[in-house]
Amino acid sequence: ATGVVTLKAAPDYETKTSYSFTVEATDADGNVTSQTVTLAVNNLDDTAPVFGAATATATAIAENSGANQVIFTASALDEGDGTDGSVTYTLGGTDAGKFSVAADGQVTLAEDPNYEAQAAYAITVTATDAAGNANQDGSDANNAVSIALTDTTAPSVSVTSSTVSLA
């Protein structure tokens, strides 16, 4: 025997903070010695950030309202163990290239919205904590964001007849 002790399952601090067991060694003459061992389990951050319910829908924006405007602010909470609670945001999805996200979660549309060209945008926000735990695309119903545009078509003017008089 080698004397190697292995765990049968991965330790989880939230389930059990330590293990205690006795190791016995027997020599060729049958002499036995024992020692109690306590194995402490470290409390690591193994929990991904969670988005608030308000993240999933952004307020509709008017077309031709200008480029580089903040559309909404993503907000995820990291209550993981052992970290400072900081969250980093990244964007994904079909229209992600048309947006940027700041460290504080503010999502900005880089282009001037045009309803006739695109009536809505769809992006996905991913929040990652300092330990690398990510709320991956689709793992939280609130990280898929829809942004609708409102059509602000200018009124059309038509002239049906005109009269010109010269004096």
Short mmCIF file of C-alpha atoms in Angstrom, two decimals:
data_model
loop_
_atom_site.label_atom_id
_atom_site.label_comp_id
_atom_site.label_asym_id
_atom_site.label_seq_id
_atom_site.Cartn_x
_atom_site.Cartn_y
_atom_site.Cartn_z
CA ALA A 1 0.00 0.00 0.00
CA THR A 2 1.19 3.51 -0.72
CA GLY A 3 -0.52 5.43 2.05
CA VAL A 4 -2.19 7.80 -0.43
CA VAL A 5 -5.57 9.07 0.73
CA THR A 6 -8.03 10.21 -1.96
CA LEU A 7 -11.49 11.72 -1.80
CA LYS A 8 -14.34 9.82 -3.46
CA ALA A 9 -16.09 13.04 -4.56
CA ALA A 10 -15.11 16.66 -5.13
CA PRO A 11 -15.15 18.63 -1.88
CA ASP A 12 -17.65 21.46 -1.55
CA TYR A 13 -17.20 24.01 1.22
CA GLU A 14 -20.90 24.86 1.27
CA THR A 15 -21.69 21.19 1.99
CA LYS A 16 -18.85 20.30 4.35
CA THR A 17 -16.04 22.56 5.58
CA SER A 18 -13.67 19.79 6.70
CA TYR A 19 -13.08 16.03 6.76
CA SER A 20 -11.61 14.11 9.67
CA PHE A 21 -10.30 10.57 9.40
CA THR A 22 -7.80 8.21 11.03
CA VAL A 23 -4.86 6.76 9.13
CA GLU A 24 -3.38 3.50 10.38
CA ALA A 25 -0.01 2.07 9.40
CA THR A 26 1.06 -1.48 10.09
CA ASP A 27 4.64 -2.72 9.71
CA ALA A 28 5.85 -6.21 8.78
CA ASP A 29 5.94 -7.26 12.47
CA GLY A 30 2.27 -6.29 12.96
CA ASN A 31 2.96 -3.11 14.89
CA VAL A 32 0.18 -0.56 14.35
CA THR A 33 0.29 3.19 14.71
CA SER A 34 -2.50 5.63 13.93
CA GLN A 35 -2.95 9.33 13.45
CA THR A 36 -6.04 11.46 13.12
CA VAL A 37 -5.97 13.81 10.13
CA THR A 38 -8.23 16.80 9.56
CA LEU A 39 -8.52 18.06 6.01
CA ALA A 40 -9.86 21.62 5.71
CA VAL A 41 -11.78 22.56 2.56
CA ASN A 42 -11.06 26.03 1.14
CA ASN A 43 -14.01 28.29 0.43
CA LEU A 44 -13.61 29.18 -3.25
CA ASP A 45 -15.83 31.33 -5.42
CA ASP A 46 -17.73 28.82 -7.54
CA THR A 47 -20.86 30.86 -8.16
CA ALA A 48 -21.48 32.86 -11.34
CA PRO A 49 -22.95 36.38 -11.18
CA VAL A 50 -26.73 36.70 -11.48
CA PHE A 51 -28.55 39.37 -13.51
CA GLY A 52 -31.34 41.47 -12.05
CA ALA A 53 -34.80 41.08 -13.58
CA ALA A 54 -34.69 44.51 -15.26
CA THR A 55 -31.78 43.60 -17.54
CA ALA A 56 -33.76 41.65 -20.15
CA THR A 57 -35.58 44.54 -21.79
CA ALA A 58 -34.21 47.90 -22.80
CA THR A 59 -36.43 50.91 -23.36
CA ALA A 60 -37.38 51.40 -27.02
CA ILE A 61 -35.31 54.07 -28.75
CA ALA A 62 -36.31 56.44 -31.52
CA GLU A 63 -34.69 56.09 -34.90
CA ASN A 64 -32.27 58.84 -35.94
CA SER A 65 -31.72 59.65 -32.25
CA GLY A 66 -27.94 59.61 -32.60
CA ALA A 67 -24.96 57.31 -32.42
CA ASN A 68 -23.00 56.48 -29.26
CA GLN A 69 -25.98 56.69 -26.93
CA VAL A 70 -26.36 54.58 -23.80
CA ILE A 71 -29.26 52.21 -24.44
CA PHE A 72 -29.42 50.59 -21.00
CA THR A 73 -27.24 49.49 -18.11
CA ALA A 74 -26.67 45.80 -17.42
CA SER A 75 -26.62 44.88 -13.75
CA ALA A 76 -25.36 41.58 -12.39
CA LEU A 77 -24.65 40.75 -8.77
CA ASP A 78 -21.78 38.52 -7.71
CA GLU A 79 -22.32 37.07 -4.28
CA GLY A 80 -19.64 34.42 -4.72
CA ASP A 81 -17.39 33.37 -1.88
CA GLY A 82 -13.95 34.84 -1.50
CA THR A 83 -14.00 37.55 -4.17
CA ASP A 84 -14.51 41.28 -4.18
CA GLY A 85 -17.85 41.10 -6.02
CA SER A 86 -16.56 42.78 -9.17
CA VAL A 87 -18.16 41.83 -12.47
CA THR A 88 -16.87 42.22 -16.04
CA TYR A 89 -19.39 42.45 -18.88
CA THR A 90 -19.03 41.22 -22.47
CA LEU A 91 -21.48 41.21 -25.38
CA GLY A 92 -22.53 38.46 -27.76
CA GLY A 93 -25.33 37.72 -30.18
CA THR A 94 -26.24 38.72 -33.69
CA ASP A 95 -25.95 42.48 -33.22
CA ALA A 96 -23.11 42.60 -30.66
CA GLY A 97 -20.74 44.32 -33.09
CA LYS A 98 -23.00 47.39 -33.15
CA PHE A 99 -22.68 47.89 -29.38
CA SER A 100 -20.05 48.36 -26.70
CA VAL A 101 -20.26 47.75 -22.96
CA ALA A 102 -18.43 49.75 -20.29
CA ALA A 103 -17.04 48.45 -17.01
CA ASP A 104 -20.10 49.80 -15.17
CA GLY A 105 -22.47 47.83 -17.47
CA GLN A 106 -23.57 50.75 -19.65
CA VAL A 107 -24.38 49.41 -23.12
CA THR A 108 -23.90 51.91 -25.94
CA LEU A 109 -25.21 51.72 -29.52
CA ALA A 110 -22.36 52.79 -31.83
CA GLU A 111 -24.51 53.65 -34.84
CA ASP A 112 -27.38 56.04 -35.47
CA PRO A 113 -30.48 53.79 -35.31
CA ASN A 114 -32.54 53.57 -38.50
CA TYR A 115 -35.91 51.79 -38.23
CA GLU A 116 -36.17 51.14 -41.97
CA ALA A 117 -32.79 49.39 -41.99
CA GLN A 118 -33.27 47.47 -38.74
CA ALA A 119 -36.37 47.62 -36.52
CA ALA A 120 -34.83 45.86 -33.51
CA TYR A 121 -31.53 44.63 -32.10
CA ALA A 122 -30.75 41.48 -30.14
CA ILE A 123 -27.66 41.12 -27.97
CA THR A 124 -26.57 38.91 -25.11
CA VAL A 125 -24.72 40.19 -22.07
CA THR A 126 -22.36 37.86 -20.19
CA ALA A 127 -21.19 38.71 -16.67
CA THR A 128 -17.94 37.21 -15.38
CA ASP A 129 -16.65 37.52 -11.81
CA ALA A 130 -13.05 37.87 -10.60
CA ALA A 131 -12.76 34.07 -10.15
CA GLY A 132 -13.68 33.48 -13.82
CA ASN A 133 -17.22 32.21 -13.17
CA ALA A 134 -19.35 33.38 -16.07
CA ASN A 135 -23.06 33.69 -16.48
CA GLN A 136 -22.79 32.24 -19.97
CA ASP A 137 -25.12 33.04 -22.83
CA GLY A 138 -28.49 31.51 -22.11
CA SER A 139 -27.77 30.35 -18.55
CA ASP A 140 -29.79 33.25 -17.12
CA ALA A 141 -33.05 34.25 -18.78
CA ASN A 142 -32.20 37.88 -18.13
CA ASN A 143 -28.98 38.10 -20.14
CA ALA A 144 -30.66 38.10 -23.59
CA VAL A 145 -31.62 41.69 -24.38
CA SER A 146 -34.06 42.99 -27.00
CA ILE A 147 -33.95 46.61 -28.10
CA ALA A 148 -36.83 47.93 -30.21
CA LEU A 149 -36.79 51.07 -32.34
CA THR A 150 -39.68 53.43 -32.81
CA ASP A 151 -40.34 54.67 -36.33
CA THR A 152 -40.19 58.44 -36.62
CA THR A 153 -41.02 58.81 -40.29
CA ALA A 154 -41.29 62.45 -41.26
CA PRO A 155 -44.74 63.51 -42.46
CA SER A 156 -45.04 63.77 -46.21
CA VAL A 157 -46.30 66.94 -47.84
CA SER A 158 -48.00 66.94 -51.21
CA VAL A 159 -49.17 69.86 -53.31
CA THR A 160 -52.25 69.15 -55.38
CA SER A 161 -52.64 72.53 -57.09
CA SER A 162 -51.10 75.95 -57.09
CA THR A 163 -52.05 79.30 -58.40
CA VAL A 164 -49.53 81.89 -59.43
CA SER A 165 -50.52 85.46 -60.30
CA LEU A 166 -48.24 88.07 -61.70
CA ALA A 167 -48.95 91.71 -61.20
#
